[in-house]
PDB file of C-alpha atoms in Angstrom:
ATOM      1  CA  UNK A 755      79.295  67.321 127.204  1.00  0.00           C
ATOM      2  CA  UNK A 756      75.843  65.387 126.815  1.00  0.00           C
ATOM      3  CA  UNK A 757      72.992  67.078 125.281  1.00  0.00           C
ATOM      4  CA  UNK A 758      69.408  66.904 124.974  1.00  0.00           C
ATOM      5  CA  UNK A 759      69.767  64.481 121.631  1.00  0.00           C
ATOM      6  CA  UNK A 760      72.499  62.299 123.142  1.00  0.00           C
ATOM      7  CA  UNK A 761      69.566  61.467 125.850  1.00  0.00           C
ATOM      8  CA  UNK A 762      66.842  60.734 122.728  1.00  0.00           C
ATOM      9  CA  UNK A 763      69.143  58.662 121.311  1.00  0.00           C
ATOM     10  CA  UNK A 764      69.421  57.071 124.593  1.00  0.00           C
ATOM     11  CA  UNK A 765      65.720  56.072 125.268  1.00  0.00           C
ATOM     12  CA  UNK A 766      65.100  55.298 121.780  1.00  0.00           C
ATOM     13  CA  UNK A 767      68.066  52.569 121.917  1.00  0.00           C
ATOM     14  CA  UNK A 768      66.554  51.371 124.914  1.00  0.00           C
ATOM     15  CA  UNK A 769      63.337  51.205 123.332  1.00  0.00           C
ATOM     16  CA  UNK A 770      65.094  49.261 120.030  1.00  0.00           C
ATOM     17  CA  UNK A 771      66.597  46.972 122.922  1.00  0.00           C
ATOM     18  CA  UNK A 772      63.494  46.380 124.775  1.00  0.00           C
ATOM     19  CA  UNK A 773      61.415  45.404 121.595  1.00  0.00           C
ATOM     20  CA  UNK A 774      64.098  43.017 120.667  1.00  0.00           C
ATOM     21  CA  UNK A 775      64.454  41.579 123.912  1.00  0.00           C
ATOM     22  CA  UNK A 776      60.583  41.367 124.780  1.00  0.00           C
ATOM     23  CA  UNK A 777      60.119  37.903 124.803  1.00  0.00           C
ATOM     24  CA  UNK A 778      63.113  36.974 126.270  1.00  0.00           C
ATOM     25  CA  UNK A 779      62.213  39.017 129.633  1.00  0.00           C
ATOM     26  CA  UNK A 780      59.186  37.745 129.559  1.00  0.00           C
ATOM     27  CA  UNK A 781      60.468  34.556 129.362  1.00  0.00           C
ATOM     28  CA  UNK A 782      62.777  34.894 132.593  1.00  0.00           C
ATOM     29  CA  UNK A 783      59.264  36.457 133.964  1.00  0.00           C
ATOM     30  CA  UNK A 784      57.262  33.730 133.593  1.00  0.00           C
ATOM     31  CA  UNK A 785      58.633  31.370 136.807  1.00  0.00           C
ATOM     32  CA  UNK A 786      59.153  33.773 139.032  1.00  0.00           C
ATOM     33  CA  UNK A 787      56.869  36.657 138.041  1.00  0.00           C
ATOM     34  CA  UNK A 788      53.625  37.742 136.376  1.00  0.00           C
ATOM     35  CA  UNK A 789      55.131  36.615 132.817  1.00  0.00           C
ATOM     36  CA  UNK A 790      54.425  40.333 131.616  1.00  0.00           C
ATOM     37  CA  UNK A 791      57.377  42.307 132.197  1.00  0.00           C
ATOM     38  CA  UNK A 792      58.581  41.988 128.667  1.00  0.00           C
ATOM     39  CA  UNK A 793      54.993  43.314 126.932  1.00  0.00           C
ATOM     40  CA  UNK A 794      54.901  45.819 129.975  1.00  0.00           C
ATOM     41  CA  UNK A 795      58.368  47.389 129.037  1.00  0.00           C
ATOM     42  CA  UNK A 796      57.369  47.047 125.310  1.00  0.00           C
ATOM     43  CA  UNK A 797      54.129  49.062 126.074  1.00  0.00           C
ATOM     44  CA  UNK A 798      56.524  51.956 127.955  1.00  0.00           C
ATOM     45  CA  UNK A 799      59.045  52.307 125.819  1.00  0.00           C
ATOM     46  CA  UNK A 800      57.002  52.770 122.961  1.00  0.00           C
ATOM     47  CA  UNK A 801      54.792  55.049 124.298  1.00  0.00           C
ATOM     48  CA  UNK A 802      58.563  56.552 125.563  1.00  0.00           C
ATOM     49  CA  UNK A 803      60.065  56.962 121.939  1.00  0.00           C
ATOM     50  CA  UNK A 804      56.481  58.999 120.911  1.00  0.00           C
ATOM     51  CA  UNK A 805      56.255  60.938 123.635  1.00  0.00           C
ATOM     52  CA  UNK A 806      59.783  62.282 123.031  1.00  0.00           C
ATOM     53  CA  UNK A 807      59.232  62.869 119.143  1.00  0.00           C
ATOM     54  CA  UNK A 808      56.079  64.664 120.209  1.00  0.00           C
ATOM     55  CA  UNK A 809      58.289  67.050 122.592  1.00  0.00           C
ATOM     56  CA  UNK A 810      60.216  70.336 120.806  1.00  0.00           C
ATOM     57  CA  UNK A 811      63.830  68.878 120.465  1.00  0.00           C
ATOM     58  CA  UNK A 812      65.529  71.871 122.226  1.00  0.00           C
ATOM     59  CA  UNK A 813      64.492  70.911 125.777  1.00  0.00           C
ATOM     60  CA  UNK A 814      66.835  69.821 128.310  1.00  0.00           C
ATOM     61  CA  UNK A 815      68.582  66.567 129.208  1.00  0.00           C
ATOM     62  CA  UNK A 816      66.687  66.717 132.499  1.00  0.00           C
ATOM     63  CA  UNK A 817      63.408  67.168 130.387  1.00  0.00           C
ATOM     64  CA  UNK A 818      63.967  64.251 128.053  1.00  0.00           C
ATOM     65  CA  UNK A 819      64.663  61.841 131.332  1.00  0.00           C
ATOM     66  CA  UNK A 820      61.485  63.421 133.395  1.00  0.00           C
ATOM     67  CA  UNK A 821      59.174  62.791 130.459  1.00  0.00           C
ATOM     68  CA  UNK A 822      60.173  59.296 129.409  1.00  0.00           C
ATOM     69  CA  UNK A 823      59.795  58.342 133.235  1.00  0.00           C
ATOM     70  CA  UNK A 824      56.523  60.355 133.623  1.00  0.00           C
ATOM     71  CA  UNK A 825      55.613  58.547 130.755  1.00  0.00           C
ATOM     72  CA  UNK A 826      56.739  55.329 131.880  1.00  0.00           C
ATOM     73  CA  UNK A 827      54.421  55.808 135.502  1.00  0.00           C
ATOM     74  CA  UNK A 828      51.668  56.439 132.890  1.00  0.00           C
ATOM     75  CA  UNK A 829      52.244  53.395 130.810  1.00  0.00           C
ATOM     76  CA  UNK A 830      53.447  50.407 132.580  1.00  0.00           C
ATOM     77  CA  UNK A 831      51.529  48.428 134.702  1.00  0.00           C
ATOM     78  CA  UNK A 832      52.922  46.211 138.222  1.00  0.00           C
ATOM     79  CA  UNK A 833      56.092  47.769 140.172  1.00  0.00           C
ATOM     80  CA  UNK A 834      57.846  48.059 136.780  1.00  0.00           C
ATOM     81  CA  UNK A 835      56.509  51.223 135.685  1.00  0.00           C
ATOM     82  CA  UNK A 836      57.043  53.084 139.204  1.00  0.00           C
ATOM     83  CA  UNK A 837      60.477  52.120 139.332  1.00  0.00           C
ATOM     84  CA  UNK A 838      61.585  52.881 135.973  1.00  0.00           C
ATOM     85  CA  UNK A 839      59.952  56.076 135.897  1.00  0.00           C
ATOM     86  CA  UNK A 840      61.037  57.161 139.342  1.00  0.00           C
ATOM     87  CA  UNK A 841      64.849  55.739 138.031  1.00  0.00           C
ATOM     88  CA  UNK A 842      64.698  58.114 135.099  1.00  0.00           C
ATOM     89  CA  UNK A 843      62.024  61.114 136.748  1.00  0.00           C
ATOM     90  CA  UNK A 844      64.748  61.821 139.491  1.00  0.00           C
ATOM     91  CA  UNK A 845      67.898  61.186 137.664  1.00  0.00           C
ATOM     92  CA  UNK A 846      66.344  63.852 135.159  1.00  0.00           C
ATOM     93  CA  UNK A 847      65.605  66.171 138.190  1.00  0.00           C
ATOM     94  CA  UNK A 848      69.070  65.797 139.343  1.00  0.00           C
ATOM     95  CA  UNK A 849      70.545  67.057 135.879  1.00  0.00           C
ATOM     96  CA  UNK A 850      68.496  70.561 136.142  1.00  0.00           C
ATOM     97  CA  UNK A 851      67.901  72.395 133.694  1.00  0.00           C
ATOM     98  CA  UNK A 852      71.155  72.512 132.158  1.00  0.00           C
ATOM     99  CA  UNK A 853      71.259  72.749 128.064  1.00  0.00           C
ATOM    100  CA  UNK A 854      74.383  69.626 128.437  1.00  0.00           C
ATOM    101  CA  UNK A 855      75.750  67.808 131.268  1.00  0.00           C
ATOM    102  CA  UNK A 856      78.839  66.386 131.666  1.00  0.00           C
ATOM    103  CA  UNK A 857      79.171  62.322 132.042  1.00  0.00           C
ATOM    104  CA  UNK A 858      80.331  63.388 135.425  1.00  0.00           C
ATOM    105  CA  UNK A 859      77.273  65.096 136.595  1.00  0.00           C
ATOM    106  CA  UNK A 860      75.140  62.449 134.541  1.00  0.00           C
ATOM    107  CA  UNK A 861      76.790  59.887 136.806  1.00  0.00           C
ATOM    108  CA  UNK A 862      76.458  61.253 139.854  1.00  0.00           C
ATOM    109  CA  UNK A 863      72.185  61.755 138.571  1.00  0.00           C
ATOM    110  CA  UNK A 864      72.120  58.634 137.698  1.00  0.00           C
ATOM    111  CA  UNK A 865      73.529  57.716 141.310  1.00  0.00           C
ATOM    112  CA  UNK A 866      70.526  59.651 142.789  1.00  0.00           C
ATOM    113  CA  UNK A 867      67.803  57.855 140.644  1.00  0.00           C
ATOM    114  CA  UNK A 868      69.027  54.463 141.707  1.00  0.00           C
ATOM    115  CA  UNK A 869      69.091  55.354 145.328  1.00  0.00           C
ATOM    116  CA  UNK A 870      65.638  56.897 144.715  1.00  0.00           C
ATOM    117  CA  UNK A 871      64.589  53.167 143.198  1.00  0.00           C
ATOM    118  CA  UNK A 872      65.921  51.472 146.399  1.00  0.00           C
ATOM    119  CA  UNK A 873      64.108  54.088 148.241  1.00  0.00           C
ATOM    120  CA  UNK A 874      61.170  52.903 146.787  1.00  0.00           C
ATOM    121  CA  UNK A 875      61.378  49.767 146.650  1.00  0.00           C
ATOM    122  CA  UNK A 876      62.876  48.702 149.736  1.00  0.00           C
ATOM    123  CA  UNK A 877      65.483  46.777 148.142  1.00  0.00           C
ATOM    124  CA  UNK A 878      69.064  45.988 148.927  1.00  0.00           C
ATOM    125  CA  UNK A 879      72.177  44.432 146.569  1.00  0.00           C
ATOM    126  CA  UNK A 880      71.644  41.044 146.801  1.00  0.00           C
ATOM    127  CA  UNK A 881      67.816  41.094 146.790  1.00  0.00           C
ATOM    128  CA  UNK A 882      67.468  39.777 143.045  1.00  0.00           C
ATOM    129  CA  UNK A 883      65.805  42.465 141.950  1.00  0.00           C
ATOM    130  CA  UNK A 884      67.049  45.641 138.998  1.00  0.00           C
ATOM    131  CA  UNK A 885      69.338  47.024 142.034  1.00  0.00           C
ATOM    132  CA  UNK A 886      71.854  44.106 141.426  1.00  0.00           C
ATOM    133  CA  UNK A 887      72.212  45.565 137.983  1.00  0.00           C
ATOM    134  CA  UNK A 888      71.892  49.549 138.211  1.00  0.00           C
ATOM    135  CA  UNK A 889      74.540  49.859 141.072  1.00  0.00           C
ATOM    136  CA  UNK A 890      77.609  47.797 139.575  1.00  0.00           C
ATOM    137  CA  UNK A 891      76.412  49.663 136.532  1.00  0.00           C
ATOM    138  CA  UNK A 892      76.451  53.104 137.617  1.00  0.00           C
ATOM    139  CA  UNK A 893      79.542  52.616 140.261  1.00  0.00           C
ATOM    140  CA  UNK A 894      81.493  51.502 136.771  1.00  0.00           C
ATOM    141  CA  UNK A 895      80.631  54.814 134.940  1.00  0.00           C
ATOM    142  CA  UNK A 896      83.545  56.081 136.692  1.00  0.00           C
ATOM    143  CA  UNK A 897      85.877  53.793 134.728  1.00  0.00           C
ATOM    144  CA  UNK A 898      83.421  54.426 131.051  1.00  0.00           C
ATOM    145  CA  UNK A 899      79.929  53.866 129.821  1.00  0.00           C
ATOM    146  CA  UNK A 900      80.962  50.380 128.136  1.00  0.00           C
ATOM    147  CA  UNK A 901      81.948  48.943 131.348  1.00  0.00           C
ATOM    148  CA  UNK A 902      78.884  50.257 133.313  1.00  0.00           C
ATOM    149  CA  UNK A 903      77.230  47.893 130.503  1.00  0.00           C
ATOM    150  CA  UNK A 904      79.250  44.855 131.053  1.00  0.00           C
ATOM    151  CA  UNK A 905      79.038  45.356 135.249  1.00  0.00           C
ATOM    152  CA  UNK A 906      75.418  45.529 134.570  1.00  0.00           C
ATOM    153  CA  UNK A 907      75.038  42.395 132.856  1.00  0.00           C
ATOM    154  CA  UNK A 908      77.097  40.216 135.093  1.00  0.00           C
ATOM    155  CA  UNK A 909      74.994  41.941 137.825  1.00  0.00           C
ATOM    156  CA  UNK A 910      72.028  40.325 135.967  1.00  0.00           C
ATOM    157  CA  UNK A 911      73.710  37.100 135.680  1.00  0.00           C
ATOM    158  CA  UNK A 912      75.007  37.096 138.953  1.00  0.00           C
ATOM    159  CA  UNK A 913      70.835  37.221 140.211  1.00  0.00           C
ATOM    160  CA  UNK A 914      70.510  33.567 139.216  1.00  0.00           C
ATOM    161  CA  UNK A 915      71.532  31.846 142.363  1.00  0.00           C
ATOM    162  CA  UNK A 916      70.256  34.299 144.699  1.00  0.00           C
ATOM    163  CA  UNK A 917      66.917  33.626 146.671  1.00  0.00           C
ATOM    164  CA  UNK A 918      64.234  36.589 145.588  1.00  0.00           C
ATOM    165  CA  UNK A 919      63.887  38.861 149.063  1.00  0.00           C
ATOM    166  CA  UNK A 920      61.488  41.770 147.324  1.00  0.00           C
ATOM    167  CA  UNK A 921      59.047  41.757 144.606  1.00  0.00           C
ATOM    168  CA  UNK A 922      56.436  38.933 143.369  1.00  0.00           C
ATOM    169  CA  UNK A 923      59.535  36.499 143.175  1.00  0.00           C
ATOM    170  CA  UNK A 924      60.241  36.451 147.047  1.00  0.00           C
ATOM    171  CA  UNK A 925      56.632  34.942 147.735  1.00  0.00           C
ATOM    172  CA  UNK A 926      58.575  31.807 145.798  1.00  0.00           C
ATOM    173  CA  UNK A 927      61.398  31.597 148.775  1.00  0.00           C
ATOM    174  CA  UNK A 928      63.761  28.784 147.643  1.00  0.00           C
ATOM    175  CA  UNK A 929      61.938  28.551 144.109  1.00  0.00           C
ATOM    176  CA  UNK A 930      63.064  31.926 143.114  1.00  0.00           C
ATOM    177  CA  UNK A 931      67.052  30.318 143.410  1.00  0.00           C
ATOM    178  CA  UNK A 932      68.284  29.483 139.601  1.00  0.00           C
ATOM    179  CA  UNK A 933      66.152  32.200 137.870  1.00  0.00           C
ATOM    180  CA  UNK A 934      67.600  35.400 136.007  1.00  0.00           C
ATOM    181  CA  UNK A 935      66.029  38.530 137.458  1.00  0.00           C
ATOM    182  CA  UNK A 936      63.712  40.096 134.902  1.00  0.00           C
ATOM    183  CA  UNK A 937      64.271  43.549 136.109  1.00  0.00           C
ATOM    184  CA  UNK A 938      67.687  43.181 136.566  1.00  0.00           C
ATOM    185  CA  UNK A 939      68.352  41.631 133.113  1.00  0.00           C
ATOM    186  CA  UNK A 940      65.940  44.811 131.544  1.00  0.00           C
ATOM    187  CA  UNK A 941      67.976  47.029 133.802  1.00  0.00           C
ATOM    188  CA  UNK A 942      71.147  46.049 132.101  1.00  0.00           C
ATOM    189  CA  UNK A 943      69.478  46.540 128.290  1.00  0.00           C
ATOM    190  CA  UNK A 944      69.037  50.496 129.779  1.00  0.00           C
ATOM    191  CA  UNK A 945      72.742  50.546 130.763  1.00  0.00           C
ATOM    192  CA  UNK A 946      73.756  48.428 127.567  1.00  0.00           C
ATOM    193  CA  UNK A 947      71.772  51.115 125.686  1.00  0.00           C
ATOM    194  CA  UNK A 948      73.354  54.227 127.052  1.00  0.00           C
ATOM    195  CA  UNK A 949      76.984  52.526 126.616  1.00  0.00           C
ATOM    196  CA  UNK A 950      76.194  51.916 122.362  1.00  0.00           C
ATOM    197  CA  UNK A 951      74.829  55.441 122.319  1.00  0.00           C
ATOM    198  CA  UNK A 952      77.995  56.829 124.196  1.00  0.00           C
ATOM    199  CA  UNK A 953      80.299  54.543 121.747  1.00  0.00           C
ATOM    200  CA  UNK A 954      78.111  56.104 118.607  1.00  0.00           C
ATOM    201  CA  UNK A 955      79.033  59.696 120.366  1.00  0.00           C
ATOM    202  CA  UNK A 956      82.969  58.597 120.454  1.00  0.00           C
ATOM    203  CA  UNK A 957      82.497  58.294 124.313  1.00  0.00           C
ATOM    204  CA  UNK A 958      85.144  56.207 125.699  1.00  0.00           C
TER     205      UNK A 958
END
């Protein structure tokens, strides 16, 4: 069972992950993007990690996801803020109020907030956008949280020959081909993040 630290620990190794990877996603930003989706996720997940060591450390696993996604809205600039935040907002209202989940039920949340995301967005697999990432991700939680890491970063990998069909890349049609999605490679970091934590936990 999961607890309200496992999901601290959690966000704050996304937010490690994030501030090492900033320029790099800013990086795969800059052709196809607004070049700021590294120092935008920097911003969020900083504000993310204080937010939660503001918060009393008994509340809820659903808590700790609503508030680092509420925070995120708050934060974060472009479509990157709104998506992470509704990602984590209803994968947090999924869990309840429960004091620990099980990585079934976190699973099957975390199935909800990506649906929620393509809600949102519009997006389908093969759009090049954080979708091509999150669903092989979550979809290989079922086999353990390492491998929802590693099908998340081939997801990202896999974005490079696809042509952009959503988001600020699509206006590039053909241009957008042989570019790493930004969201889809941050994605993954979230994903890689939660699979280290589990590991740390003696998750399989």
């Amino acid at each position: 069972m999961r607890d309200a630290e496992f999901f601290r620990r959690w966000m704050a190794a996304a937010a490690t992950a994030v501030e090492r990877e900033a320029d790099r996603l800013t990086e795969l930003d800059s052709p196809i993007g607004d070049a700021d989706h590294g120092s935008n996720l920097l911003r969020g997940f900083t504000a993310v990690r204080a937010a939660l060591e503001a918060e009393p450390t008994d509340a809820a696993p659903g808590a700790v996801l609503q508030l680092a996604g509420r925070t995120l809205i708050s934060t974060v600039g472009g479509a990157s803020g709104p998506l992470y935040g509704t990602l984590l907002r209803r994968t947090g209202k999924a869990l309840g109020e429960s004091p620990e989940v099980s990585d079934e039920e976190l699973r099957a949340a975390l199935s909800e907030g990506v649906g929620a995301v393509a809600q949102l967005g519009g997006a389908a697999p093969g759009d090049k956008t954080m979708l091509d990432a999150l669903l092989p991700g979550v979809a290989a939680l079922a086999t353990s949280y390492r491998a929802a890491g590693v099908a998340a970063e081939n997801g990202a990998l896999a974005t490079v020959p696809m042509r952009a069909r959503k988001g600020r890349a699509s206006y590039l049609g053909e241009r957008s081909v042989g570019h790493q999605d930004p969201g889809a490679t941050s994605s993954a970091l979230l994903l890689g993040a939660l699979a280290d934590v589990a590991e740390q936990a003696g998750a399989r």
